[in-house]
XYZ file of N, CA and C in Angstrom:
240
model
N 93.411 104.745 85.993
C 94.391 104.950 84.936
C 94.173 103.895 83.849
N 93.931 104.365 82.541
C 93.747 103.449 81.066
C 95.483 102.804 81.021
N 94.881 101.916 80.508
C 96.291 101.142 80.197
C 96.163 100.403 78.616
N 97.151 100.184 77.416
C 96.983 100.306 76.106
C 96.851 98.639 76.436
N 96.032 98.153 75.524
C 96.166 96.713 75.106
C 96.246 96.892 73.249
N 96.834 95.505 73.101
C 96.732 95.178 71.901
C 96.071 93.797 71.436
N 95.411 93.442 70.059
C 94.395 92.643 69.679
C 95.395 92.238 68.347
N 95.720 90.730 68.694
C 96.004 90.036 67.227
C 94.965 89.351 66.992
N 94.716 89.159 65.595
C 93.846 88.350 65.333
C 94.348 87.019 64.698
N 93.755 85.741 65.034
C 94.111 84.634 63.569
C 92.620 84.066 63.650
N 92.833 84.183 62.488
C 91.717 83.511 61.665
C 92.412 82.564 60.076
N 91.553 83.264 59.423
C 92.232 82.678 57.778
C 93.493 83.980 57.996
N 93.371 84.626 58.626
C 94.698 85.551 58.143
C 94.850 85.552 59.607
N 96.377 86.329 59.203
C 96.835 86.595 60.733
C 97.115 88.305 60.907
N 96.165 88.934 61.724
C 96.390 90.520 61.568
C 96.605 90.741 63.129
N 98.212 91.926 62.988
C 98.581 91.699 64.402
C 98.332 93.871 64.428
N 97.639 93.813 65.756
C 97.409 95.420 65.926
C 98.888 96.182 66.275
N 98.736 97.058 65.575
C 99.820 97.440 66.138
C 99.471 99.352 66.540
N 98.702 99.364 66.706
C 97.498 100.632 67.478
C 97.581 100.122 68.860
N 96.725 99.887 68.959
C 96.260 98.987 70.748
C 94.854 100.150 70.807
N 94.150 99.851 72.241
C 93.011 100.172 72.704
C 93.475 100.708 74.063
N 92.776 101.310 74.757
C 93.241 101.806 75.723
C 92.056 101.727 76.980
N 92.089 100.428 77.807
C 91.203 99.753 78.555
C 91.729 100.100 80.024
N 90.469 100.017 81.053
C 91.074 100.214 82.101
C 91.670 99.502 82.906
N 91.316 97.539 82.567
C 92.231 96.757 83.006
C 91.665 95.465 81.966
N 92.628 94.418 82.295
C 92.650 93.834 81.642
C 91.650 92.699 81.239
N 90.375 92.512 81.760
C 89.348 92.395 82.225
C 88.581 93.201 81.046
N 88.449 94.186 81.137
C 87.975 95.038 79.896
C 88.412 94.771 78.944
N 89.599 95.028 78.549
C 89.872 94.654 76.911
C 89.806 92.777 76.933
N 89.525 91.976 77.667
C 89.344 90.895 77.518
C 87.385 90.581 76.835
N 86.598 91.646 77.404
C 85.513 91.587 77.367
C 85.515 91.946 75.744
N 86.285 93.057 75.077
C 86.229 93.440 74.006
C 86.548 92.900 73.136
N 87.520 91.621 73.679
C 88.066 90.270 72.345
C 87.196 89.777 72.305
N 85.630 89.412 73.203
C 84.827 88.546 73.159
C 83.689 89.431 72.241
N 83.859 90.325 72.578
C 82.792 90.833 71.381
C 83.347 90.984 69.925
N 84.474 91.271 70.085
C 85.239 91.284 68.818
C 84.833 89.940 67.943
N 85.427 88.495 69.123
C 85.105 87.343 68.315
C 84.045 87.292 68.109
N 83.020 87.465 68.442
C 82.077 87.195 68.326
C 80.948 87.785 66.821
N 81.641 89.275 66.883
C 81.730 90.077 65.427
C 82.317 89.454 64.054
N 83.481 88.703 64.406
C 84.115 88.275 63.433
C 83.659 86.654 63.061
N 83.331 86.311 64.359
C 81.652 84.554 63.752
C 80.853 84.775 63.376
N 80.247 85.954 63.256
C 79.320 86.378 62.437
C 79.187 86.994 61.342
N 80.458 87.232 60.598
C 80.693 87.718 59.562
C 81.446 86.555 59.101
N 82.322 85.904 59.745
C 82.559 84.591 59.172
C 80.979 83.559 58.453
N 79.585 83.286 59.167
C 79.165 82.546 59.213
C 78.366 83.197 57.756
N 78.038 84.518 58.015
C 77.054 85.694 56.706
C 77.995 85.068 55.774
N 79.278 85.865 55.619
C 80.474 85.474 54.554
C 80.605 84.026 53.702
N 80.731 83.328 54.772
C 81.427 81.999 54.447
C 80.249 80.975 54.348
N 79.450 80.810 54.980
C 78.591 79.935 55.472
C 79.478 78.677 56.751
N 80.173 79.620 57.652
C 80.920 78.531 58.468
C 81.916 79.419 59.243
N 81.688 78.384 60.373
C 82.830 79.019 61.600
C 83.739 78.252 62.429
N 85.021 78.718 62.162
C 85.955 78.014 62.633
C 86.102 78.278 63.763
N 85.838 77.325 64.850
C 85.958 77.713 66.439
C 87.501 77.856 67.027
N 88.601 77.322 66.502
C 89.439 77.280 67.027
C 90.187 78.697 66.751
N 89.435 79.707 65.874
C 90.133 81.028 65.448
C 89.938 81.665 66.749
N 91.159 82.842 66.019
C 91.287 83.158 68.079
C 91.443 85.056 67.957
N 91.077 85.641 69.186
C 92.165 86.715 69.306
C 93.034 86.714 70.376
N 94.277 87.268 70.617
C 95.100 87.132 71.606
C 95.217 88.254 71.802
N 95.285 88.622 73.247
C 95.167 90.314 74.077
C 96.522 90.517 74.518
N 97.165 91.217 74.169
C 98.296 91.467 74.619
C 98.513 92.945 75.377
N 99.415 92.797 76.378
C 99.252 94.288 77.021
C 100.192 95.187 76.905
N 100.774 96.246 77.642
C 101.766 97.720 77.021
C 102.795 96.580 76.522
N 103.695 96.352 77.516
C 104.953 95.696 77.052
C 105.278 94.297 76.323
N 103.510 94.196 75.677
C 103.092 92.898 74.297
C 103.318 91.320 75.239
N 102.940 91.348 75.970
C 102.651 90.249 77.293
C 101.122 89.730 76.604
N 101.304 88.385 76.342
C 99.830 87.913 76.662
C 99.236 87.803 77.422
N 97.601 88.565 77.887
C 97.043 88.298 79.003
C 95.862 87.547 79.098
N 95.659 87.100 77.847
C 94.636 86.198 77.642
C 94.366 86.017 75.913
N 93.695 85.031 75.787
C 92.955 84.245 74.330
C 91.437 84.446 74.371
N 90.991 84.645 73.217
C 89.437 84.592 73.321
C 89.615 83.684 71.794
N 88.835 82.431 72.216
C 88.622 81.529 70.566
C 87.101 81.903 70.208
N 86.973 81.867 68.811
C 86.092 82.008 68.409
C 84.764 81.049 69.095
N 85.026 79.526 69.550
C 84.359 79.196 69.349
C 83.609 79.202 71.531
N 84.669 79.575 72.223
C 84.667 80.407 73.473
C 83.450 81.524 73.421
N 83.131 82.227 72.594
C 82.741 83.892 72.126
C 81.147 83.831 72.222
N 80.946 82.173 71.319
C 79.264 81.750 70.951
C 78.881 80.999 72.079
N 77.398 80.760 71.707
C 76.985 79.714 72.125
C 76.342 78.796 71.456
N 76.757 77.567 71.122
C 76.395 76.753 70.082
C 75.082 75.900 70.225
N 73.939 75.948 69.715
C 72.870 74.677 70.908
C 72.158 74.241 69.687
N 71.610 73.244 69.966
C 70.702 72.387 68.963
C 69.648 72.518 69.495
């Protein structure tokens, strides 16, 4: 059984979903904030020339419960 999650984002803005996704647990749509962030450091870095690690998405589930954070800077992997 799918169950709806929802995806806020903060970054420079703060965009809160108010759709949701419809994952089969929460585990999944956790995997999808990480690709998400990870979409959005890379359009931050093309864009901007820079990435703010502490930007985040927060997964929230049917009844808007947080079930986890994905930070941007969680998403990469940073190496010299």
């Amino acid at each position: 059984m799918m169950a709806r999650y929802f995806f806020n984002v903060y970054n420079d803005e703060i965009t809160l979903d108010e759709e949701g996704a419809d994952f089969a647990d929460a585990a999944a749509a956790l995997r999808r904030a990480a690709n998400e962030a990870r979409n959005f450091a890379t359009e931050s870095v093309r864009a901007h020339g820079h990435l703010v690690l502490h930007h985040k998405i927060e997964v929230l589930d049917e009844q808007r419960h947080k079930v986890g954070v994905v930070h941007f800077g969680d998403a990469v992997a940073i190496e010299f």
